[in-house]
Each structure stands twice: as structure tokens, then as C-alpha cells.
CSV table of C-alpha atoms in Angstrom, one decimal:
chain,number,residue,atom,x,y,z
A,1,UNK,CA,137.4,124.9,116.4
A,2,UNK,CA,135.4,121.1,115.5
A,3,UNK,CA,137.0,121.2,111.9
A,4,UNK,CA,140.3,121.9,113.2
A,5,UNK,CA,139.7,119.1,116.2
A,6,UNK,CA,138.0,116.8,113.8
A,7,UNK,CA,141.9,117.1,111.6
A,8,UNK,CA,144.0,117.0,114.7
A,9,UNK,CA,142.4,113.3,115.6
A,10,UNK,CA,142.8,112.4,111.2
A,11,UNK,CA,145.9,113.8,111.8
A,12,UNK,CA,146.8,111.3,115.0
A,13,UNK,CA,145.8,108.3,112.8
A,14,UNK,CA,147.2,105.0,113.5
A,15,UNK,CA,148.8,107.0,116.7
A,16,UNK,CA,151.4,109.2,117.1
A,17,UNK,CA,154.7,109.7,119.4
A,18,UNK,CA,154.2,111.8,123.0
A,19,UNK,CA,157.6,113.0,124.6
A,20,UNK,CA,158.3,111.5,127.9
A,21,UNK,CA,155.9,114.0,129.6
A,22,UNK,CA,152.9,113.3,128.0
A,23,UNK,CA,153.1,116.0,125.4
A,24,UNK,CA,153.2,116.3,121.4
A,25,UNK,CA,156.6,116.6,120.0
A,26,UNK,CA,158.0,119.5,118.8
A,27,UNK,CA,158.8,118.5,115.5
A,28,UNK,CA,154.5,117.3,115.5
A,29,UNK,CA,153.2,120.5,117.0
A,30,UNK,CA,155.4,122.8,114.1
A,31,UNK,CA,154.0,120.8,111.7
A,32,UNK,CA,149.9,120.8,113.5
A,33,UNK,CA,150.5,124.5,114.0
A,34,UNK,CA,150.9,125.2,110.2
A,35,UNK,CA,148.0,122.6,109.5
A,36,UNK,CA,145.4,123.3,111.4
A,37,UNK,CA,145.8,127.0,111.4
A,38,UNK,CA,146.6,128.1,114.9
A,39,UNK,CA,147.4,131.5,115.9
A,40,UNK,CA,150.4,129.8,118.2
A,41,UNK,CA,153.9,131.2,117.5
A,42,UNK,CA,157.3,129.1,117.5
A,43,UNK,CA,160.1,131.1,118.9
A,44,UNK,CA,158.4,134.1,119.0
A,45,UNK,CA,160.5,137.6,118.5
A,46,UNK,CA,160.3,140.1,121.2
A,47,UNK,CA,162.5,142.9,120.1
A,48,UNK,CA,165.5,141.9,119.5
A,49,UNK,CA,165.2,138.6,121.3
A,50,UNK,CA,164.0,135.2,120.2
A,51,UNK,CA,162.6,133.2,122.8
A,52,UNK,CA,163.0,129.7,122.2
A,53,UNK,CA,160.1,126.7,122.7
A,54,UNK,CA,161.1,124.4,124.6
A,55,UNK,CA,157.4,122.0,124.6
A,56,UNK,CA,154.5,122.4,122.5
A,57,UNK,CA,153.1,123.0,126.2
A,58,UNK,CA,154.4,126.5,125.6
A,59,UNK,CA,151.7,126.9,122.5
A,60,UNK,CA,148.3,127.2,124.1
A,61,UNK,CA,145.7,127.0,121.1
A,62,UNK,CA,147.6,124.2,119.9
A,63,UNK,CA,147.6,122.6,123.7
A,64,UNK,CA,143.4,123.3,123.4
A,65,UNK,CA,142.7,121.4,120.8
A,66,UNK,CA,144.9,118.5,121.7
A,67,UNK,CA,142.9,118.4,125.2
A,68,UNK,CA,139.9,119.3,123.6
A,69,UNK,CA,140.3,116.0,121.5
A,70,UNK,CA,141.1,114.2,124.5
A,71,UNK,CA,138.2,115.3,127.0
A,72,UNK,CA,135.6,114.3,124.1
A,73,UNK,CA,137.6,110.4,123.8
A,74,UNK,CA,138.2,111.4,120.5
A,75,UNK,CA,142.0,110.5,121.3
A,76,UNK,CA,143.3,108.7,124.0
A,77,UNK,CA,147.5,108.6,125.4
A,78,UNK,CA,148.2,104.8,125.2
A,79,UNK,CA,152.0,104.3,127.4
A,80,UNK,CA,154.1,107.1,125.1
A,81,UNK,CA,151.4,107.5,122.2
A,82,UNK,CA,148.6,109.9,121.1
A,83,UNK,CA,146.1,107.1,119.4
A,84,UNK,CA,142.4,107.7,118.6
A,85,UNK,CA,139.5,105.6,120.0
A,86,UNK,CA,137.8,104.0,117.2
A,87,UNK,CA,134.5,103.1,118.4
A,88,UNK,CA,134.8,107.1,118.5
A,89,UNK,CA,135.5,107.7,115.3
A,90,UNK,CA,132.1,107.4,113.8
A,91,UNK,CA,132.1,111.5,115.2
A,92,UNK,CA,134.3,112.7,112.9
A,93,UNK,CA,131.8,112.2,110.4
A,94,UNK,CA,128.6,113.6,111.7
A,95,UNK,CA,129.1,117.0,111.9
A,96,UNK,CA,126.1,117.7,115.0
A,97,UNK,CA,127.0,115.0,117.4
A,98,UNK,CA,131.1,116.0,116.7
A,99,UNK,CA,129.9,119.9,117.8
A,100,UNK,CA,128.1,118.2,120.4
A,101,UNK,CA,130.3,116.2,122.5
A,102,UNK,CA,132.7,119.4,121.9
A,103,UNK,CA,130.4,121.3,123.9
A,104,UNK,CA,129.4,119.0,126.4
A,105,UNK,CA,133.2,118.4,127.2
A,106,UNK,CA,134.3,122.1,127.6
A,107,UNK,CA,134.0,122.2,131.4
A,108,UNK,CA,136.6,119.7,132.1
A,109,UNK,CA,139.3,121.6,130.1
A,110,UNK,CA,140.5,124.6,132.5
A,111,UNK,CA,143.5,122.9,133.7
A,112,UNK,CA,144.8,121.6,129.9
A,113,UNK,CA,144.9,125.2,128.5
A,114,UNK,CA,144.8,127.5,131.1
A,115,UNK,CA,148.2,129.6,132.2
A,116,UNK,CA,149.5,128.0,135.7
A,117,UNK,CA,152.5,129.1,138.0
A,118,UNK,CA,152.3,132.5,138.9
A,119,UNK,CA,149.7,133.8,136.3
A,120,UNK,CA,147.5,131.1,137.0
A,121,UNK,CA,143.9,131.8,137.9
A,122,UNK,CA,141.7,130.8,141.1
A,123,UNK,CA,138.8,129.7,137.7
A,124,UNK,CA,142.0,127.5,136.7
A,125,UNK,CA,140.6,124.9,139.3
A,126,UNK,CA,137.4,126.1,139.1
A,127,UNK,CA,136.5,125.8,136.1
A,128,UNK,CA,133.6,123.4,135.7
A,129,UNK,CA,131.0,125.1,138.0
A,130,UNK,CA,132.5,128.5,136.7
A,131,UNK,CA,131.9,128.3,133.2
A,132,UNK,CA,128.7,126.1,133.7
A,133,UNK,CA,127.1,129.1,135.7
A,134,UNK,CA,128.3,131.5,132.6
A,135,UNK,CA,126.9,129.5,130.2
A,136,UNK,CA,123.2,129.4,132.2
A,137,UNK,CA,123.8,133.2,133.2
A,138,UNK,CA,123.9,133.9,129.0
A,139,UNK,CA,120.8,131.0,128.7
A,140,UNK,CA,118.4,133.0,131.5
A,141,UNK,CA,119.3,136.3,129.9
A,142,UNK,CA,118.9,135.7,126.1
A,143,UNK,CA,120.5,138.8,125.0
A,144,UNK,CA,124.2,140.3,125.1
A,145,UNK,CA,125.8,140.5,128.5
A,146,UNK,CA,128.4,142.7,128.7
A,147,UNK,CA,131.7,140.0,129.1
A,148,UNK,CA,133.2,142.1,132.2
A,149,UNK,CA,129.2,141.1,134.1
A,150,UNK,CA,130.6,137.2,133.2
A,151,UNK,CA,133.9,138.3,134.2
A,152,UNK,CA,132.1,138.9,137.7
A,153,UNK,CA,129.9,135.7,138.2
A,154,UNK,CA,132.6,133.6,137.2
A,155,UNK,CA,135.2,135.3,140.1
A,156,UNK,CA,132.1,134.6,142.9
A,157,UNK,CA,131.6,131.1,141.5
A,158,UNK,CA,136.0,131.0,141.7
A,159,UNK,CA,136.6,132.4,144.7
A,160,UNK,CA,134.0,131.1,146.9
A,161,UNK,CA,135.8,127.9,147.6
A,162,UNK,CA,138.8,130.2,149.2
A,163,UNK,CA,139.4,132.6,152.6
A,164,UNK,CA,140.9,135.8,151.1
A,165,UNK,CA,140.3,137.6,154.0
A,166,UNK,CA,144.3,138.2,154.0
A,167,UNK,CA,145.1,138.8,150.8
A,168,UNK,CA,146.1,142.4,150.1
A,169,UNK,CA,144.9,144.3,147.8
A,170,UNK,CA,147.5,144.0,145.9
A,171,UNK,CA,146.8,139.6,145.4
A,172,UNK,CA,143.4,140.5,145.3
A,173,UNK,CA,143.9,142.8,142.0
A,174,UNK,CA,146.2,140.3,141.1
A,175,UNK,CA,143.9,137.0,141.3
A,176,UNK,CA,141.4,139.1,140.1
A,177,UNK,CA,143.5,140.4,136.7
A,178,UNK,CA,144.0,136.6,136.3
A,179,UNK,CA,140.5,135.6,136.4
A,180,UNK,CA,139.7,137.9,133.6
A,181,UNK,CA,141.7,137.3,131.6
A,182,UNK,CA,141.1,133.4,131.7
A,183,UNK,CA,137.4,134.2,131.1
A,184,UNK,CA,138.1,136.1,127.9
A,185,UNK,CA,140.3,133.4,127.0
A,186,UNK,CA,137.5,130.7,127.8
A,187,UNK,CA,135.0,132.6,125.7
A,188,UNK,CA,137.2,133.2,123.0
A,189,UNK,CA,137.2,129.6,122.8
A,190,UNK,CA,134.1,129.1,123.0
A,191,UNK,CA,133.4,131.8,120.0
A,192,UNK,CA,135.6,129.4,118.1
A,193,UNK,CA,133.3,126.6,118.4
A,194,UNK,CA,130.5,128.4,116.9
A,195,UNK,CA,128.4,128.9,120.9
A,196,UNK,CA,128.8,132.2,121.6
A,197,UNK,CA,129.4,135.9,119.6
A,198,UNK,CA,131.0,138.8,120.3
A,199,UNK,CA,129.6,142.4,119.3
A,200,UNK,CA,131.0,145.9,122.2
A,201,UNK,CA,132.0,143.7,124.5
A,202,UNK,CA,129.5,141.8,124.8
A,203,UNK,CA,128.7,137.7,124.5
A,204,UNK,CA,125.1,136.5,123.5
A,205,UNK,CA,124.8,132.2,122.9
A,206,UNK,CA,123.9,131.4,119.5
A,207,UNK,CA,121.1,129.2,118.7
A,208,UNK,CA,123.5,126.9,118.4
A,209,UNK,CA,124.9,127.4,121.8
A,210,UNK,CA,121.5,127.9,123.3
A,211,UNK,CA,120.5,124.2,122.1
A,212,UNK,CA,123.8,122.7,123.5
A,213,UNK,CA,123.2,124.8,126.8
A,214,UNK,CA,119.6,123.7,127.0
A,215,UNK,CA,120.7,119.7,126.9
A,216,UNK,CA,124.0,120.4,129.4
A,217,UNK,CA,121.8,121.5,131.9
A,218,UNK,CA,118.9,119.9,131.8
A,219,UNK,CA,116.5,123.1,130.8
A,220,UNK,CA,113.4,121.3,130.0
A,221,UNK,CA,112.1,122.1,126.6
A,222,UNK,CA,109.3,124.9,125.6
A,223,UNK,CA,105.9,122.8,126.7
A,224,UNK,CA,107.7,120.7,129.6
A,225,UNK,CA,106.0,120.8,133.3
A,226,UNK,CA,107.2,123.9,135.8
A,227,UNK,CA,106.2,123.6,138.4
A,228,UNK,CA,105.8,127.1,140.3
A,229,UNK,CA,106.4,127.3,144.0
A,230,UNK,CA,106.8,129.6,147.1
A,231,UNK,CA,108.9,128.7,149.6
A,232,UNK,CA,108.7,130.8,152.8
A,233,UNK,CA,110.7,131.0,155.9
A,234,UNK,CA,108.6,130.0,158.4
A,235,UNK,CA,108.6,132.7,162.0
A,236,UNK,CA,110.2,135.5,159.9
A,237,UNK,CA,107.9,138.5,159.6
A,238,UNK,CA,109.2,141.7,159.5
A,239,UNK,CA,109.5,141.9,157.2
A,240,UNK,CA,108.7,138.6,155.6
A,241,UNK,CA,110.9,136.4,154.1
A,242,UNK,CA,110.1,134.5,150.5
A,243,UNK,CA,110.8,133.3,147.1
A,244,UNK,CA,108.6,132.2,144.3
A,245,UNK,CA,110.7,129.9,141.9
A,246,UNK,CA,110.0,128.7,138.7
A,247,UNK,CA,111.4,124.6,138.1
A,248,UNK,CA,111.3,121.5,136.3
A,249,UNK,CA,108.8,119.7,137.6
A,250,UNK,CA,110.6,116.7,137.6
A,251,UNK,CA,113.4,118.4,139.8
A,252,UNK,CA,114.6,115.2,142.9
A,253,UNK,CA,114.6,116.3,146.5
A,254,UNK,CA,118.7,116.8,146.6
A,255,UNK,CA,118.1,119.0,143.4
A,256,UNK,CA,115.3,121.0,145.1
A,257,UNK,CA,117.5,121.2,148.6
A,258,UNK,CA,120.3,123.5,146.5
A,259,UNK,CA,118.3,125.2,144.8
A,260,UNK,CA,116.4,126.5,147.7
A,261,UNK,CA,119.5,127.5,149.6
A,262,UNK,CA,120.3,129.2,146.1
A,263,UNK,CA,117.5,130.8,146.3
A,264,UNK,CA,117.1,131.9,149.9
A,265,UNK,CA,120.7,133.0,150.3
A,266,UNK,CA,121.6,130.3,153.1
A,267,UNK,CA,125.6,128.9,152.8
A,268,UNK,CA,124.5,124.6,153.0
A,269,UNK,CA,126.4,124.6,155.8
A,270,UNK,CA,124.7,123.0,157.9
A,271,UNK,CA,122.0,119.7,157.7
A,272,UNK,CA,118.7,119.7,156.4
A,273,UNK,CA,115.7,117.0,155.9
A,274,UNK,CA,112.2,117.9,153.9
A,275,UNK,CA,109.4,116.4,155.8
A,276,UNK,CA,106.1,115.6,154.3
A,277,UNK,CA,104.1,114.5,157.1
A,278,UNK,CA,105.1,111.0,157.9
A,279,UNK,CA,108.8,110.7,156.5
A,280,UNK,CA,112.0,112.4,156.8
A,281,UNK,CA,114.2,112.4,153.4
A,282,UNK,CA,117.8,113.3,153.3
A,283,UNK,CA,121.2,112.8,153.0
A,284,UNK,CA,121.5,108.7,153.6
A,285,UNK,CA,122.7,108.1,156.9
A,286,UNK,CA,123.2,105.0,159.6
A,287,UNK,CA,122.5,106.4,162.0
A,288,UNK,CA,118.9,108.8,161.1
A,289,UNK,CA,115.9,107.2,160.4
A,290,UNK,CA,116.1,109.0,156.8
A,291,UNK,CA,115.1,108.4,153.6
A,292,UNK,CA,117.3,109.0,150.4
A,293,UNK,CA,116.3,112.1,149.1
A,294,UNK,CA,117.8,111.1,145.3
A,295,UNK,CA,115.3,108.5,145.4
A,296,UNK,CA,112.8,110.8,145.6
A,297,UNK,CA,111.2,113.8,143.5
A,298,UNK,CA,108.7,117.0,144.0
A,299,UNK,CA,106.1,115.7,141.9
A,300,UNK,CA,106.1,112.1,144.4
A,301,UNK,CA,105.0,114.2,147.1
A,302,UNK,CA,103.6,116.9,146.4
A,303,UNK,CA,100.5,118.4,144.5
A,304,UNK,CA,99.6,121.6,142.7
A,305,UNK,CA,98.7,123.2,146.1
A,306,UNK,CA,100.3,120.7,148.5
A,307,UNK,CA,102.7,121.7,151.2
A,308,UNK,CA,106.7,120.0,152.1
A,309,UNK,CA,108.1,121.7,154.9
A,310,UNK,CA,112.2,122.0,154.8
A,311,UNK,CA,114.3,122.0,157.5
A,312,UNK,CA,117.9,123.6,157.6
A,313,UNK,CA,120.3,123.9,160.1
A,314,UNK,CA,118.8,121.5,163.2
A,315,UNK,CA,120.7,123.7,165.9
A,316,UNK,CA,118.9,127.5,164.6
A,317,UNK,CA,115.9,124.7,163.3
A,318,UNK,CA,115.3,127.3,160.5
A,319,UNK,CA,111.9,125.9,159.1
A,320,UNK,CA,110.8,126.7,156.0
A,321,UNK,CA,107.2,125.9,154.0
A,322,UNK,CA,107.3,124.9,150.2
A,323,UNK,CA,104.1,125.3,148.6
A,324,UNK,CA,103.3,124.5,145.1
A,325,UNK,CA,101.2,127.1,143.3
A,326,UNK,CA,100.6,125.8,140.0
A,327,UNK,CA,101.6,123.8,137.3
A,328,UNK,CA,103.4,126.2,134.1
A,329,UNK,CA,105.0,124.8,130.9
A,330,UNK,CA,108.6,125.9,130.5
A,331,UNK,CA,108.9,128.8,127.8
A,332,UNK,CA,111.1,129.5,124.9
A,333,UNK,CA,114.2,131.3,126.1
A,334,UNK,CA,113.9,130.9,129.5
A,335,UNK,CA,116.3,129.1,132.4
A,336,UNK,CA,115.0,127.2,135.1
A,337,UNK,CA,115.3,127.0,137.8
A,338,UNK,CA,114.0,131.0,137.6
A,339,UNK,CA,113.0,133.2,140.5
A,340,UNK,CA,110.1,135.3,139.6
A,341,UNK,CA,109.5,137.3,142.5
A,342,UNK,CA,110.5,137.4,146.6
A,343,UNK,CA,110.9,140.0,149.6
A,344,UNK,CA,113.3,140.5,152.8
A,345,UNK,CA,116.9,139.2,152.6
A,346,UNK,CA,118.1,135.6,154.7
A,347,UNK,CA,118.8,135.7,158.2
A,348,UNK,CA,122.8,135.4,158.8
A,349,UNK,CA,123.8,131.7,159.6
A,350,UNK,CA,124.3,130.5,162.6
A,351,UNK,CA,122.9,134.0,164.5
A,352,UNK,CA,120.7,131.6,166.8
A,353,UNK,CA,117.0,131.0,165.0
A,354,UNK,CA,113.9,133.4,164.6
A,355,UNK,CA,114.3,134.5,168.2
A,356,UNK,CA,118.5,134.9,168.1
A,357,UNK,CA,117.6,137.2,164.3
A,358,UNK,CA,114.7,139.2,166.2
A,359,UNK,CA,117.2,140.0,168.3
A,360,UNK,CA,119.9,140.1,166.2
A,361,UNK,CA,117.7,143.0,164.3
A,362,UNK,CA,117.4,145.0,167.3
A,363,UNK,CA,120.9,144.9,168.5
A,364,UNK,CA,121.8,146.4,164.6
A,365,UNK,CA,118.9,149.0,164.6
A,366,UNK,CA,120.4,150.7,167.6
A,367,UNK,CA,123.8,151.8,167.5
A,368,UNK,CA,123.4,152.9,171.2
A,369,UNK,CA,123.1,149.2,172.3
A,370,UNK,CA,126.0,147.4,174.7
A,371,UNK,CA,126.2,144.4,172.0
A,372,UNK,CA,126.3,146.5,168.4
A,373,UNK,CA,130.1,146.6,168.2
A,374,UNK,CA,130.3,143.2,168.8
A,375,UNK,CA,127.2,142.5,166.6
A,376,UNK,CA,129.2,144.6,163.8
A,377,UNK,CA,132.3,142.5,164.2
A,378,UNK,CA,130.9,139.2,163.6
A,379,UNK,CA,129.1,140.2,160.5
A,380,UNK,CA,132.1,142.1,159.2
A,381,UNK,CA,130.1,145.5,158.7
A,382,UNK,CA,131.5,148.9,159.5
A,383,UNK,CA,128.5,150.5,160.3
A,384,UNK,CA,124.6,148.9,161.1
A,385,UNK,CA,123.0,150.6,158.4
A,386,UNK,CA,124.7,148.3,155.5
A,387,UNK,CA,122.3,145.4,157.9
A,388,UNK,CA,119.4,145.7,155.5
A,389,UNK,CA,116.4,143.1,156.6
A,390,UNK,CA,114.1,144.6,154.1
A,391,UNK,CA,117.1,143.5,151.3
A,392,UNK,CA,115.9,141.7,147.9
A,393,UNK,CA,117.8,141.6,144.8
A,394,UNK,CA,115.8,139.0,141.8
A,395,UNK,CA,119.1,139.4,139.9
A,396,UNK,CA,121.1,137.9,142.8
A,397,UNK,CA,119.6,135.7,143.1
A,398,UNK,CA,119.4,133.8,140.3
A,399,UNK,CA,123.0,134.2,139.9
A,400,UNK,CA,122.7,132.1,142.9
A,401,UNK,CA,120.6,129.7,141.0
A,402,UNK,CA,123.0,129.3,138.3
A,403,UNK,CA,124.5,126.9,140.7
A,404,UNK,CA,122.1,124.9,142.2
């Protein structure tokens, strides 16, 4: 792929005329398919019928190359012409720099090369967070991951912003099939870049890919300081709810907020604040006495052995104690943040704080309780036995942390 992009940019030269819709002309597309060796077929024959190609947009492999060059700012559209970006022309002669530029711009390409219309997937519009989650999971696992597991990750990430409760089984099957198709298409693009390899329907990052992901996600290099935190939900005791998490020592409080939400299993639907005993830190608000959490790092407030309070949902008032247990060193092959231990499931949102949660657990444990049916309906459960306060899955927590 890098060589194809390099060849394309040099072909653009001093400029190429585009169609009125801003696409490469069909005449140029025919020449480019041959020049670049893409797998596109112009005027394909299916059975005894020839389907005429009406636009270069129908040539998905060529479109990917063109849009990737745009996203990497190697070419740009000026009026009705495609032009080289002269200040970035040096990248064409620097193989490593070109690769990194292409890799870090890949998450911008969802709407550029994935199909739209009837066959459009949710992934197409949620491409950036979903593909970053896939890359983070591949980096975290450090071993081949079944493609079907990666499809599960993209589906979870892409469908999260949408309410699909009323979709029919047929509609969900169609959306899921489109999601899986586009996930495989994205993985194939990464393979063409040399970032992943495939074997037995499983994908794995190459060494080049691991280096790229480490830079893309701001991962610490081996030996860099890493904080080990224990995050405990105060007041909940049967069972206790806590997580032990490793994260870069330089983490800012706004990023720590996202990490706590993902590690515990909250939905990030309410206000929050960090409290160090003297000052409250949160999202800046002219009506509230908060210091901007984006300007403060954890190391500014807490040393090893120290504690910080995190409050979530000022109505239910969930208090979390964050203890910096120790400072360790980042290990090669591991991604951060990383949950290494924990216990207990996260309470449901809006259940009334600690007292409300204890009452809910009691109701669900007694099928003959007069509020049992209402509680099941509220949680969307068919059976109270499906609610398990002791449930904890390390893999699920780490999957959520991919997006933190």
C-alpha cells in the first residue's frame, strides 16, 4: 500500500482534473487501476451481463488509495483539481515517515472507502473509535486474535451510540453482517499496509504495527513509569466492588475519569469530580467551583501510598477511593491502561446510590417480593438469577478500557 500511495501521489504531479463531484475521472481511473495494480474491475461481467462502471467511486481499492493520500495530506482538492501538498512531498522519499503518516491517518477513512446506501454499516460512521479499539486489543493481546472476536469489538463500539431495542431480528442480522464485512475490509487494508498479518482466520500485529499502535495510542515505552491503582467503590460491601489498574504515570485527570468509568462499568451519563481534600477537579463550569481537570495530572496530586476521591453522579453520589499502590515500569508487549484484578459487578445507573442498590439486590434475590417484577422490567431482565452482583470479567473490563 505505501508504494501504491507513493506512485499515486507522483502521478498527481502538478495537478489532475477532477469530476464535478470531486472524484477522479473515469478515464484517469482506468489508467490508475493498471498503473497501481489495484484489484478493481471496470465494467465487470456477471453471468452474461456487463455492468458499466459509472464513477471511480465504485472502485473501492482505488478510492481507498486516493482518500488515504488525502487523509495523510499528501494531496488535496483545490477547486476542481487534485494537487500535491508540496510541503509534505519529502515523505515520499522517507519510507518510515510515510508509513507512520499513513498508519496514523487510517482511522479517518471509514466514510471514504466503506460502502454506503442500503449496505452501509454502523461501523462506517463510528470507524475511528472502533478501529482504535481493535488495534488496542491486538496490541494488548500480543498474540493472534480471531477475526470474529475483532468483529465483536467493532460491533460493540459502533452500535453503542444507537438505540437498537426496537430493531427486528432481520434488521439486526443485516446490520451485523455489514459490520463484519467492513471490519474484514478494514483489516485487509491494514494488512496491505503491513500492520497486521492473518493466519487461520486470526489477525496479529506485525512488529511494525505494534510500533505504530504504541505511538498512536500514546502507550508508554518499556521502562517508563506506570502507576498501579486500586479503585474501590465505597459503601458497597456484599460483595465489594474494586479494580486494580495499571496506567501511565503521566495520566491527566480527564483521562483518569474515562479510565475509572470503563474499569468500573459506569455509563458516563452523569457529572463527576475528583477531590483531593482541598480542591475539586472536573470539567470547567462557570457556575461550579471546579479546577479544570485537563490541566492536572495524577502525579501532581498523589504520590505512592496516597489517596484521591472520585465522585460520580451527584444524585446517587457514588464515591470511589483511588489509591496509588505503587509505581512500576511499563513492560514490553503490554498495553495501558490495563486491569489486572478486580471483584464485583458495577451497580446499575440511577438505582439510588448505595442504599438503593442494596434494596435492589434484596428485591431481585426474592422472586416473591412485590417489587420483583418491576425491578426486572426496569433492568430489562427475564429472570432475577441473571443479575449477579459478584460477576466480574477481566476480559470485559479490558475491552472497555480500550476506548478509555
